XYZ file of C-alpha atoms in Angstrom:
776
model
C 30.558 -5.150 11.382
C 27.628 -5.137 14.050
C 24.499 -7.067 13.047
C 22.318 -4.102 12.524
C 19.039 -6.208 14.440
C 21.278 -7.027 17.182
C 21.904 -3.150 18.110
C 19.967 0.504 18.159
C 21.669 2.573 16.219
C 21.822 6.349 17.591
C 23.544 8.040 14.828
C 26.797 7.667 16.044
C 26.145 6.390 19.238
C 25.191 2.464 19.514
C 23.745 0.776 22.107
C 23.517 -3.066 22.341
C 20.022 -4.394 22.403
C 17.798 -6.554 20.715
C 14.745 -5.333 19.108
C 12.785 -6.342 22.498
C 14.868 -3.979 24.327
C 14.287 -1.391 21.483
C 10.588 -1.510 22.055
C 10.796 -1.051 25.481
C 12.995 2.316 25.458
C 10.767 3.285 22.852
C 7.845 3.159 24.988
C 9.332 4.570 27.921
C 10.102 7.456 25.844
C 6.391 7.954 25.680
C 5.449 7.009 29.216
C 7.388 9.506 30.875
C 7.005 12.830 31.405
C 8.517 15.063 34.191
C 6.415 16.636 36.228
C 8.315 18.635 39.098
C 8.754 22.066 39.520
C 11.922 22.384 37.148
C 13.385 25.154 35.063
C 15.177 24.209 31.844
C 17.124 26.187 29.803
C 18.550 24.994 26.307
C 22.060 26.526 25.404
C 21.838 25.750 21.570
C 25.157 26.006 19.263
C 24.469 28.233 16.651
C 27.718 28.724 15.086
C 29.532 28.059 11.946
C 30.932 24.523 12.728
C 27.753 23.524 13.420
C 26.102 24.417 10.237
C 22.400 25.483 9.465
C 21.455 21.432 8.959
C 23.207 20.387 12.017
C 21.333 23.430 14.032
C 17.814 21.998 12.307
C 18.609 18.632 13.817
C 19.261 20.676 17.384
C 16.237 21.956 17.243
C 14.248 18.968 16.405
C 15.940 17.154 19.280
C 14.696 20.410 22.061
C 11.387 20.033 20.623
C 11.395 15.669 21.251
C 13.001 16.549 24.943
C 10.189 18.751 25.410
C 8.183 15.724 25.142
C 9.436 14.510 28.238
C 8.610 17.389 29.928
C 5.187 18.785 31.746
C 5.713 22.306 30.681
C 3.573 24.448 32.808
C 4.174 27.458 35.103
C 3.849 25.957 38.441
C 5.971 22.586 36.948
C 8.446 22.920 34.349
C 9.632 25.883 32.583
C 11.781 26.175 29.620
C 13.832 29.235 27.885
C 16.367 28.852 25.247
C 19.725 30.868 24.471
C 21.624 30.564 21.245
C 25.132 31.120 21.045
C 27.946 31.837 18.940
C 30.386 34.812 18.462
C 27.840 36.031 21.366
C 24.826 34.666 23.272
C 21.482 35.391 22.518
C 18.572 35.066 24.699
C 15.840 33.306 22.400
C 13.187 33.556 24.711
C 12.992 33.062 28.825
C 11.775 30.340 30.814
C 8.610 32.855 31.596
C 7.653 33.201 27.916
C 5.493 30.360 26.807
C 3.489 28.438 29.445
C 2.734 25.043 27.683
C 4.318 22.280 25.930
C 2.754 23.293 22.383
C 3.802 27.017 22.349
C 7.521 25.972 23.584
C 7.825 23.660 20.400
C 6.092 26.304 18.063
C 8.495 28.583 19.398
C 12.006 26.684 18.976
C 10.934 25.874 15.305
C 10.774 29.728 14.502
C 14.375 30.209 15.837
C 16.838 31.473 13.007
C 20.195 29.992 13.004
C 22.998 32.936 13.423
C 26.278 31.944 12.699
C 29.765 33.027 14.203
C 32.205 31.316 16.009
C 32.332 28.754 19.003
C 32.436 30.887 21.971
C 30.854 28.167 24.781
C 32.639 30.030 27.278
C 31.239 33.328 27.009
C 27.944 31.481 26.814
C 28.253 29.813 30.144
C 29.521 33.322 31.976
C 26.263 34.775 30.300
C 24.722 32.470 32.559
C 26.833 33.107 35.615
C 26.175 36.583 35.053
C 22.376 36.770 34.344
C 20.893 33.239 35.932
C 18.424 31.462 33.937
C 16.436 34.322 32.231
C 12.117 34.036 33.365
C 13.254 31.349 36.127
C 12.655 31.298 39.627
C 15.667 31.795 41.164
C 17.105 28.660 42.076
C 14.168 28.154 44.333
C 13.807 25.113 42.309
C 15.994 22.435 40.429
C 17.933 24.035 37.445
C 18.881 22.219 34.104
C 21.112 23.449 31.725
C 20.747 21.112 28.263
C 23.699 22.298 25.889
C 23.793 21.194 22.416
C 27.077 21.401 20.282
C 29.568 19.515 18.449
C 32.203 20.448 21.397
C 34.367 22.396 19.406
C 35.013 25.496 21.241
C 37.319 28.218 20.267
C 38.074 29.271 23.811
C 38.118 27.680 27.259
C 35.342 26.354 29.041
C 36.639 24.217 32.337
C 36.780 27.106 34.669
C 33.114 28.676 33.883
C 31.542 25.342 33.576
C 33.115 24.246 36.828
C 31.404 27.642 38.059
C 28.246 26.570 36.427
C 28.086 23.404 38.184
C 29.184 24.786 41.546
C 25.739 26.828 41.436
C 24.248 23.352 41.629
C 23.044 23.460 38.188
C 23.048 20.032 36.321
C 24.516 20.358 32.769
C 23.460 17.525 30.165
C 26.110 17.850 27.195
C 24.383 17.009 23.954
C 26.447 16.057 21.047
C 25.463 17.034 17.470
C 27.288 16.306 14.320
C 30.829 14.230 14.481
C 31.290 16.049 18.560
C 34.358 16.012 20.586
C 33.434 13.818 23.323
C 36.382 14.742 25.929
C 35.250 18.290 25.658
C 31.715 17.959 26.130
C 32.764 15.766 29.082
C 34.089 18.747 30.613
C 30.834 20.522 30.326
C 28.651 17.807 31.649
C 28.013 17.106 34.985
C 29.089 13.697 37.154
C 28.948 11.063 36.225
C 29.238 11.997 32.342
C 27.944 9.081 31.406
C 24.712 9.523 32.601
C 24.551 13.351 31.351
C 26.505 12.774 28.232
C 23.566 12.300 25.272
C 23.905 11.987 21.768
C 21.304 14.234 19.507
C 21.307 11.783 16.358
C 18.224 9.840 17.870
C 15.771 11.869 19.947
C 13.599 9.608 21.604
C 16.278 7.378 22.903
C 18.229 10.806 24.171
C 15.120 12.116 25.828
C 14.357 8.667 27.686
C 18.126 9.197 28.805
C 17.645 12.471 30.190
C 14.452 11.114 32.089
C 16.333 8.039 33.381
C 19.068 10.888 35.108
C 16.077 13.028 36.419
C 13.810 10.665 37.480
C 15.714 9.964 40.978
C 16.406 13.368 42.300
C 14.483 15.692 40.495
C 11.389 13.911 38.877
C 9.148 11.674 40.036
C 9.818 8.323 40.796
C 9.835 5.782 37.717
C 6.390 4.643 36.741
C 5.324 1.178 37.903
C 6.929 -1.746 36.081
C 9.675 0.549 34.594
C 13.439 0.526 36.078
C 16.368 2.246 34.844
C 19.012 0.007 33.130
C 22.646 0.416 32.505
C 24.239 -0.479 28.342
C 27.333 -0.808 26.897
C 27.667 1.991 24.447
C 29.868 3.581 21.678
C 30.650 7.138 20.981
C 32.139 8.302 18.200
C 34.092 11.388 16.894
C 35.731 12.218 13.471
C 39.505 13.079 13.730
C 41.918 13.970 11.070
C 44.871 11.762 11.349
C 48.095 11.779 9.622
C 48.900 8.291 7.233
C 51.536 6.892 5.351
C 50.500 6.774 1.596
C 53.590 5.799 0.174
C 57.321 6.584 -0.852
C 58.605 8.965 -3.568
C 62.429 9.536 -5.319
C 63.509 12.729 -3.565
C 66.648 14.206 -4.022
C 69.402 15.458 -1.346
C 72.510 17.063 -1.014
C 75.930 15.205 -1.362
C 79.398 15.862 0.285
C 80.969 15.374 -3.299
C 81.007 18.528 -5.142
C 78.804 18.509 -9.063
C 76.535 15.443 -7.345
C 73.151 14.616 -5.708
C 71.872 11.933 -3.703
C 69.044 10.005 -4.603
C 66.717 8.807 -2.025
C 62.877 7.114 -0.896
C 61.111 9.955 1.151
C 57.648 9.392 2.823
C 54.858 10.442 1.027
C 51.976 11.765 3.924
C 48.790 12.056 3.429
C 45.594 13.390 5.888
C 42.736 11.627 6.441
C 39.552 11.720 8.672
C 38.551 8.766 10.605
C 35.687 7.883 13.072
C 37.389 7.065 16.398
C 35.441 5.045 18.925
C 34.923 5.815 22.339
C 33.794 2.868 24.518
C 30.796 4.106 27.417
C 28.025 3.261 29.318
C 24.353 4.796 28.831
C 21.760 4.927 31.100
C 17.954 4.173 29.698
C 14.725 3.881 31.696
C 13.248 0.587 30.201
C 9.193 0.216 30.615
C 7.404 -3.093 30.085
C 5.619 -3.741 26.791
C 2.177 -5.169 26.848
C 3.396 -8.205 25.583
C 5.523 -9.101 28.453
C 2.530 -10.644 30.225
C 2.644 -13.153 27.148
C -1.165 -12.928 26.970
C -1.314 -15.180 23.914
C -2.179 -18.397 23.925
C -1.384 -21.723 21.848
C 1.805 -20.922 20.572
C 0.415 -17.346 19.283
C 3.362 -14.506 19.111
C 2.385 -11.261 20.221
C 3.052 -8.093 18.422
C 3.055 -4.684 20.457
C 1.179 -1.636 19.154
C 2.250 1.292 20.959
C 2.191 1.269 24.890
C -0.670 -0.646 26.058
C -2.069 -2.558 22.982
C -0.971 -5.908 21.077
C -2.512 -8.491 18.552
C -1.587 -11.671 18.174
C -0.393 -13.736 15.294
C -2.077 -17.372 15.657
C -0.938 -20.502 14.956
C -3.430 -22.276 12.037
C -6.460 -23.623 13.504
C -6.065 -20.808 16.499
C -7.512 -17.086 16.416
C -11.123 -17.478 18.187
C -10.203 -14.422 19.784
C -7.502 -11.933 20.332
C -5.239 -14.132 22.429
C -5.522 -17.203 20.240
C -8.570 -19.370 21.479
C -9.562 -22.215 19.730
C -10.873 -21.110 16.536
C -12.322 -23.948 14.705
C -15.359 -24.239 16.866
C -17.664 -26.689 15.442
C -20.995 -25.148 15.984
C -22.849 -27.623 13.871
C -24.641 -30.429 15.675
C -23.105 -34.027 14.692
C -22.567 -37.299 15.651
C -18.698 -37.659 15.249
C -16.651 -40.519 15.297
C -12.800 -40.721 14.320
C -11.977 -44.156 13.085
C -7.905 -44.387 13.329
C -5.434 -46.705 11.354
C -3.422 -48.453 14.071
C -2.085 -50.989 11.680
C 1.522 -52.298 11.349
C 1.307 -50.490 7.744
C 1.101 -47.217 9.052
C 3.719 -47.595 11.572
C 3.902 -46.351 14.804
C 5.322 -42.975 13.860
C 2.501 -42.572 11.664
C 0.036 -43.709 14.242
C 1.703 -40.901 17.141
C 1.232 -38.175 13.930
C -2.409 -39.491 14.027
C -2.957 -38.906 17.511
C -1.260 -35.591 17.884
C -3.677 -34.377 15.076
C -6.650 -35.643 16.585
C -5.570 -33.841 19.891
C -4.911 -30.593 18.157
C -7.738 -31.038 16.205
C -10.020 -31.785 19.339
C -8.254 -28.792 21.850
C -9.438 -26.430 18.837
C -13.384 -27.466 18.047
C -14.691 -28.734 21.284
C -15.692 -25.882 23.993
C -17.328 -26.616 26.998
C -21.175 -26.287 24.992
C -19.851 -28.433 22.256
C -23.054 -29.394 20.488
C -21.415 -32.740 19.367
C -21.007 -36.418 20.563
C -17.362 -37.711 20.079
C -15.583 -41.250 19.846
C -12.618 -42.564 18.803
C -11.859 -45.941 17.374
C -8.749 -47.413 16.345
C -8.064 -50.872 14.286
C -5.543 -53.108 12.681
C -6.890 -56.780 12.957
C -9.553 -56.058 15.028
C -11.393 -53.327 15.839
C -11.994 -51.566 18.781
C -14.034 -48.069 20.194
C -11.650 -46.812 22.468
C -13.825 -43.621 23.178
C -17.512 -44.368 23.168
C -19.507 -41.455 21.417
C -20.650 -38.945 24.135
C -18.756 -40.548 27.015
C -16.499 -36.953 27.401
C -17.942 -33.804 27.048
C -15.087 -31.470 27.636
C -11.321 -31.480 25.638
C -9.135 -32.392 28.930
C -10.883 -35.057 29.731
C -11.505 -36.013 26.007
C -7.288 -35.696 25.359
C -6.568 -37.802 28.374
C -8.080 -40.591 27.120
C -6.655 -40.511 23.365
C -3.528 -39.814 25.580
C -3.933 -43.484 26.436
C -4.386 -45.143 23.218
C -1.731 -47.605 22.217
C -0.104 -48.723 19.183
C -1.771 -52.342 17.880
C -0.143 -53.148 14.819
C -1.848 -55.996 12.649
C -3.037 -56.206 9.305
C -4.793 -53.229 7.907
C -8.399 -54.134 7.734
C -9.906 -50.716 6.657
C -13.205 -52.528 4.863
C -13.440 -54.767 8.101
C -13.275 -51.426 10.276
C -16.127 -49.668 8.680
C -18.327 -52.539 8.883
C -17.643 -52.791 12.276
C -18.525 -48.980 12.675
C -21.672 -48.713 10.697
C -23.367 -51.830 12.918
C -21.776 -51.095 16.557
C -20.230 -47.091 16.400
C -23.160 -45.561 16.846
C -25.206 -46.915 19.280
C -27.212 -45.554 22.017
C -26.193 -45.676 25.516
C -27.103 -44.251 28.825
C -24.274 -41.980 28.944
C -25.594 -39.716 26.086
C -29.365 -40.496 26.045
C -29.430 -36.380 26.221
C -27.988 -36.490 22.327
C -30.730 -36.025 19.885
C -31.095 -39.484 17.706
C -31.374 -37.371 14.655
C -28.081 -35.920 14.355
C -26.071 -36.774 11.099
C -23.652 -39.401 11.630
C -19.751 -38.592 10.581
C -17.108 -40.967 10.485
C -13.545 -39.332 9.486
C -11.083 -42.087 8.633
C -7.492 -41.515 9.001
C -5.169 -43.906 7.421
C -1.819 -43.859 5.699
C -1.932 -47.612 4.750
C -3.489 -49.630 1.481
C -6.488 -51.888 3.101
C -5.518 -55.384 2.835
C -9.241 -55.959 2.118
C -12.006 -54.942 0.507
C -13.834 -51.023 0.878
C -15.823 -50.385 -1.816
C -18.788 -53.013 0.078
C -18.257 -51.923 3.535
C -18.394 -48.017 2.838
C -21.607 -48.369 0.429
C -22.815 -50.321 3.719
C -21.799 -47.644 5.589
C -23.608 -45.004 3.801
C -26.934 -46.582 3.351
C -26.833 -46.597 6.991
C -26.960 -42.885 6.713
C -23.128 -42.319 7.778
C -21.231 -39.839 6.288
C -17.644 -40.722 5.403
C -14.505 -38.189 5.593
C -11.253 -39.748 4.388
C -8.038 -38.103 5.717
C -4.469 -39.477 4.656
C -1.405 -38.965 2.542
C -1.181 -37.929 -1.230
C -0.466 -41.819 -1.900
C -4.053 -42.704 -0.356
C -5.573 -40.776 -2.638
C -7.496 -43.413 -4.736
C -8.761 -45.563 -2.054
C -10.036 -42.692 0.128
C -12.195 -41.313 -2.577
C -13.509 -44.759 -3.473
C -14.108 -45.349 0.243
C -16.114 -41.762 0.606
C -17.117 -41.942 -2.612
C -16.544 -38.409 -3.503
C -13.006 -35.934 -3.792
C -14.960 -33.503 -1.550
C -15.203 -35.598 1.038
C -11.263 -36.629 0.751
C -8.313 -34.772 2.310
C -4.989 -35.637 1.529
C -1.369 -33.954 2.699
C 1.866 -33.635 1.205
C 3.920 -33.828 3.841
C 3.462 -34.512 7.920
C 3.211 -30.860 8.541
C 0.732 -30.323 5.710
C -1.712 -32.582 7.955
C -1.747 -30.289 10.676
C -2.570 -27.343 7.812
C -5.504 -29.363 7.057
C -7.348 -28.609 10.497
C -9.709 -25.807 8.933
C -10.556 -27.868 5.940
C -11.901 -30.752 8.048
C -13.883 -28.584 10.236
C -15.659 -26.943 7.220
C -16.354 -30.837 5.728
C -17.486 -32.154 9.095
C -20.243 -29.186 9.222
C -21.092 -29.165 5.362
C -23.176 -32.711 5.784
C -25.974 -32.210 4.088
C -25.133 -28.152 3.108
C -23.976 -27.595 -0.358
C -20.098 -25.893 -0.181
C -20.589 -23.632 -2.906
C -20.686 -19.879 -2.480
C -23.920 -19.891 0.042
C -25.361 -16.564 -0.271
C -23.508 -14.629 -2.781
C -24.858 -13.820 -5.942
C -23.161 -15.051 -8.867
C -23.735 -15.236 -12.736
C -21.645 -18.548 -13.809
C -21.372 -19.394 -17.547
C -19.680 -22.940 -18.275
C -18.282 -22.853 -22.000
C -17.496 -26.594 -22.668
C -15.559 -28.303 -25.658
C -17.367 -30.861 -27.274
C -14.932 -30.691 -30.507
C -13.952 -33.909 -31.989
C -10.425 -33.443 -30.376
C -12.257 -33.736 -26.998
C -13.871 -36.848 -28.186
C -17.411 -38.137 -27.094
C -16.009 -40.414 -23.956
C -13.882 -37.506 -22.580
C -16.931 -35.056 -23.192
C -18.977 -36.999 -20.963
C -16.666 -36.715 -18.228
C -16.691 -32.764 -18.845
C -20.350 -32.968 -18.629
C -20.391 -34.759 -15.529
C -18.070 -32.535 -14.125
C -20.223 -29.404 -14.720
C -22.925 -31.246 -13.331
C -21.459 -32.332 -10.028
C -19.779 -28.524 -9.810
C -23.629 -27.464 -10.042
C -24.288 -29.294 -6.781
C -22.640 -26.896 -5.043
C -24.604 -23.963 -5.874
C -27.967 -22.577 -4.826
C -29.715 -22.355 -8.107
C -32.542 -19.491 -7.616
C -33.021 -15.835 -9.484
C -31.548 -14.181 -6.413
C -28.131 -16.232 -5.471
C -26.778 -18.456 -8.350
C -27.612 -18.627 -12.006
C -25.891 -20.771 -14.343
C -25.738 -21.025 -18.428
C -23.784 -23.916 -20.113
C -22.206 -23.048 -23.920
C -21.439 -26.274 -25.936
C -18.598 -25.709 -28.551
C -17.064 -27.032 -31.905
C -16.244 -24.987 -34.546
C -19.566 -22.723 -33.450
C -20.988 -22.200 -30.084
C -24.579 -23.231 -28.868
C -26.084 -21.797 -25.722
C -27.459 -24.793 -24.498
C -29.225 -23.056 -21.469
C -29.261 -19.275 -20.569
C -28.536 -17.720 -17.223
C -32.082 -16.800 -16.323
C -33.439 -20.315 -17.987
C -33.834 -22.561 -15.040
C -34.484 -21.600 -11.714
C -34.120 -24.845 -9.856
C -31.211 -27.733 -9.383
C -33.686 -30.458 -10.658
C -34.329 -28.355 -13.976
C -30.325 -27.379 -14.411
C -29.538 -31.097 -13.740
C -31.823 -32.313 -16.380
C -30.453 -29.798 -18.761
C -27.154 -30.581 -18.348
C -28.104 -33.978 -18.870
C -29.489 -33.150 -22.559
C -26.363 -31.443 -23.633
C -25.231 -33.363 -27.079
C -21.767 -33.726 -27.998
C -20.877 -31.963 -31.742
C -17.894 -33.660 -33.113
C -16.761 -30.398 -34.867
C -12.867 -28.698 -35.132
C -12.944 -26.432 -31.843
C -12.522 -22.911 -31.353
C -12.360 -21.784 -28.237
C -11.989 -17.947 -28.995
C -15.899 -17.964 -31.039
C -17.138 -19.725 -27.601
C -16.052 -16.816 -25.450
C -17.155 -14.594 -28.215
C -20.372 -15.984 -27.799
C -20.510 -15.715 -24.120
C -19.856 -11.892 -24.158
C -22.183 -11.379 -26.731
C -25.077 -13.587 -26.263
C -24.780 -14.974 -22.490
C -23.421 -12.398 -20.158
C -26.284 -10.091 -21.138
C -29.325 -7.994 -19.699
C -31.181 -9.321 -22.400
C -30.388 -13.279 -21.669
C -30.742 -12.954 -17.701
C -27.271 -11.376 -16.498
C -27.862 -9.068 -13.440
C -26.007 -5.740 -12.949
C -24.035 -5.947 -10.095
C -23.573 -9.227 -9.690
C -20.040 -11.314 -10.063
C -19.434 -12.916 -13.345
C -17.283 -15.884 -14.344
C -16.715 -17.878 -17.136
C -15.200 -21.438 -16.821
C -13.823 -22.503 -19.606
C -13.346 -26.454 -19.997
C -11.400 -27.341 -22.912
C -8.583 -30.216 -24.052
C -6.360 -27.039 -24.995
C -6.162 -27.183 -28.834
C -8.028 -24.749 -30.827
C -6.964 -21.783 -28.130
C -4.753 -19.382 -30.478
C -7.997 -17.240 -31.046
C -9.095 -17.013 -27.320
C -6.521 -14.615 -25.924
C -8.130 -11.496 -27.293
C -12.054 -12.423 -26.491
C -10.925 -13.624 -22.967
C -8.984 -10.055 -22.280
C -12.429 -8.315 -23.449
C -14.284 -10.164 -21.072
C -12.243 -9.327 -18.384
C -11.935 -5.481 -19.407
C -15.389 -6.080 -18.976
C -15.607 -7.504 -15.423
C -16.313 -10.983 -16.654
C -14.103 -13.322 -15.049
C -12.127 -16.320 -17.268
C -11.377 -19.319 -15.282
C -9.104 -21.979 -18.029
C -9.415 -25.657 -17.053
C -7.228 -27.145 -19.186
C -6.537 -30.913 -19.560
C -3.523 -32.200 -21.801
C -0.563 -30.668 -22.899
C -0.549 -27.218 -24.074
C 2.156 -24.431 -24.475
C 1.764 -22.798 -20.626
C 2.423 -19.120 -22.338
C -0.525 -19.532 -24.346
C -2.604 -20.753 -21.354
C -1.734 -17.719 -19.004
C -2.411 -15.458 -22.484
C -6.308 -16.856 -22.260
C -6.546 -16.901 -18.340
C -4.768 -13.457 -17.838
C -3.066 -14.629 -14.387
C -2.298 -18.195 -13.313
C -4.618 -17.604 -10.240
C -7.335 -18.154 -12.794
C -5.804 -21.150 -14.904
C -5.627 -24.898 -13.632
C -3.825 -27.144 -15.821
C -4.656 -31.100 -15.434
C -2.648 -34.149 -16.665
C -5.956 -36.227 -17.700
C -9.496 -36.500 -17.211
C -9.747 -38.948 -14.788
C -8.038 -36.086 -12.646
C -10.390 -33.654 -13.335
C -12.954 -34.413 -10.352
C -9.874 -33.714 -8.014
C -9.531 -30.267 -8.957
C -13.226 -29.524 -8.407
C -12.926 -27.979 -5.137
C -10.420 -25.802 -5.744
C -12.001 -24.391 -8.702
C -15.068 -23.720 -6.687
C -13.259 -22.076 -4.158
C -11.756 -20.032 -6.680
C -15.239 -19.062 -8.051
C -16.671 -18.122 -4.489
C -13.820 -16.049 -4.190
C -14.223 -13.930 -6.932
C -18.534 -13.978 -6.266
C -17.185 -12.447 -2.949
C -15.382 -9.397 -4.720
C -16.655 -6.165 -5.499
C -17.937 -5.529 -8.885
C -19.117 -2.440 -11.106
C -22.674 -1.868 -11.924
C -21.411 -0.686 -15.077
C -19.387 -3.775 -16.294
C -20.180 -5.598 -18.561
C -22.765 -2.443 -19.769
C -26.308 -3.518 -19.122
C -27.768 -0.693 -21.186
C -28.433 -2.370 -24.666
C -28.750 -0.817 -28.307
C -25.431 1.302 -27.485
C -27.078 3.077 -24.214
C -24.299 4.671 -21.905
C -24.191 3.448 -18.495
C -24.091 6.491 -16.021
C -22.898 5.142 -12.385
C -24.413 6.967 -9.409
C -24.064 6.428 -5.972
C -25.055 2.659 -5.372
C -26.979 2.689 -8.629
C -26.824 3.262 -12.469
C -28.932 4.492 -15.201
C -28.798 4.214 -18.741
C -28.642 7.187 -21.025
C -30.634 5.763 -24.363
C -30.377 6.875 -27.705
C -33.332 6.070 -29.974
C -34.747 3.647 -27.285
C -36.022 4.000 -24.481
C -36.907 1.611 -20.989
C -34.650 0.828 -17.709
C -31.743 -0.561 -19.847
C -32.782 0.864 -23.598
C -34.558 -2.554 -24.723
C -37.632 -0.813 -26.549
C -36.911 1.418 -29.633
C -38.558 5.060 -29.758
C -41.994 4.689 -32.232
C -41.653 6.870 -35.320
C -43.485 10.287 -34.182
C -41.711 9.835 -30.658
C -38.865 12.322 -29.803
C -36.217 10.238 -27.787
C -35.983 11.466 -24.001
C -33.398 14.298 -23.391
C -30.551 13.177 -21.913
C -30.730 16.488 -19.486
C -34.106 14.975 -18.151
C -34.522 12.350 -15.231
C -33.798 8.836 -16.292
C -36.808 6.809 -17.285
C -35.668 4.246 -14.539
C -33.152 3.951 -11.799
C -32.164 0.801 -10.742
C -30.958 0.532 -7.081
C -28.188 -2.235 -5.993
C -29.021 -4.176 -2.756
C -27.230 -7.109 -0.835
C -30.402 -9.049 -1.856
C -30.022 -8.055 -5.537
C -31.593 -5.570 -8.032
C -34.606 -3.662 -6.901
C -36.149 -1.097 -9.504
C -37.679 2.242 -7.793
C -41.836 2.307 -8.262
C -41.372 4.461 -11.309
C -39.822 1.951 -13.590
C -41.636 -0.551 -15.194
C -40.806 -4.007 -14.413
C -37.938 -5.492 -16.840
C -39.625 -8.223 -19.235
C -37.699 -11.115 -18.236
C -37.930 -10.573 -14.324
């Protein structure tokens, strides 16, 4: 069997080409148009051997061929004859003067039926000529679309037609008899035999044959190519199916002779006919290899394309450097060159450093860059600011040599803090107050203490980022002081996948990595039950505290609430309680340990009914997230409340420490995407970046202004274009917050609402007619 990806299937005709060639043939079929003075007559087989279904395919094929012809009274004219028992003129060549008119008329052609009298149709053309044509003053092309199963002789009339200098194309339909169609076609037959199973390719083949003698020359860059192809016919053959006992006469009286006789059956088989096909092939837009840096070009039509870029590239459509460090920093890479990292590891770090700098260093890069390496000794191989272009920087990195020796990371950090950022005339134009960043690349445990050296570096206002394998996580966290400043990779290839993460961390110096300008209502539900214990509760509280540092706390951006729960849930502070980070952090430090049996279900119900409400500061049209931090027990009653929160547009993010049945966790989280299962409280800090990233992804998602329902007291939220209003019953106000006093009548639902709340990217704005909300 032929590999379907390695050939172009044309119904019963197959051309052995690759996918790239297929695209070029298709492009050529759309590019080519015969604009010469030309008379084209279609001769369509409408006999019963074709059948109505194949006749419709013949009409479709004829319509596609018209796309390759520039139909105009002064250029290409087209007519059609349908033949079966007798020929019938469907329309002459001078009836329709545009391509669209011709194609519409072909579609209206009705199947007639009858015997296949191709010879009679050819005699009709010999006698009548091309009806509506230009009397042989222009080249004439006859396109016969048939299965080749003639009821009479065609050899003589076909020869006479070709002797009149009419170019004849024979197009096979259904399961054609190619040897009979070959009699009809002009010489050479391989250029004039087409198959209607693939209209675009056949149209391309037609143009290829006509491009030299008849049509205008092939378009620039295009060329006619020959391909091996197969033509197949459906034949009836005799096959020995077996034997049976039969009785034959005998020379002896009163006796018969038994024998085995052959059992013959007839079957229809496909017969292959090797041939050659000619096609015009045009270059596609990817032939010029426009994608840089290993990108893959994907053509889109005739003259457009897009590039699939490698990670770290994609700054423009040609996969230019993507990770432009637009932030202004003094950046120094401290690379482990000790025996512990091995030569292989050192070369891996060099390759990573080269690829990263190729991606981020532009001509006008605002950074000062330097590189140091260490083993027993420390050497600043590339002084900060020596190179301002990527090419000279890469050459200097190529010249770095492996040194070996002990892994003295602490000593290297101390040295760089003292000598790595000295001002020199080479970069006197660099601002002295730029943030100083050291990226430590190591894959070997230090043989000296790193804690004191790292503290000294931080005291010098140096921001430390650690990059290493997963086995180095603990030491790198000690160096940097935070898991958020540590990048670990699982395998050598994964190191290169971390380039965008490194770029973000370098440019986040002095800036929070949270959701930035994305509005968010965030509630933490913290397990303060006896199952957690006081020590682990303090870890959970510290996790919430450090997570809040990554958000901009104010009324317009992020609001945070905290609920502590045991057997009951208690609101430590509501969403609108604190409007600054300092006040929020102080409040977190005051949250007490409860030490009761835990019920996560009650906590989630409390969040739904008493935290994520307009009355308690929740903002309509703002993404809402609940982060449930728990030890895992007491979740049996949490699935239904979690589902209720999700149904009302509130995401539940479940963080579980310790062992619990996974199916129980998934019922609460709703999806593995919103579940983080951690083995121990000590590892919680390493998942903070992931949790914040997923929370911020949710903050960027579109939300409904009516989920959760902002209307109080059974009010109905009614959406409008970019707004909503509350329909109240017995209450009034923007959110149905004020009871209608006795003697007053409720506002009619038919009247305009008392308040119209408009949503804008900066938050909620009440129209001038509406009273301000009491909590805003």
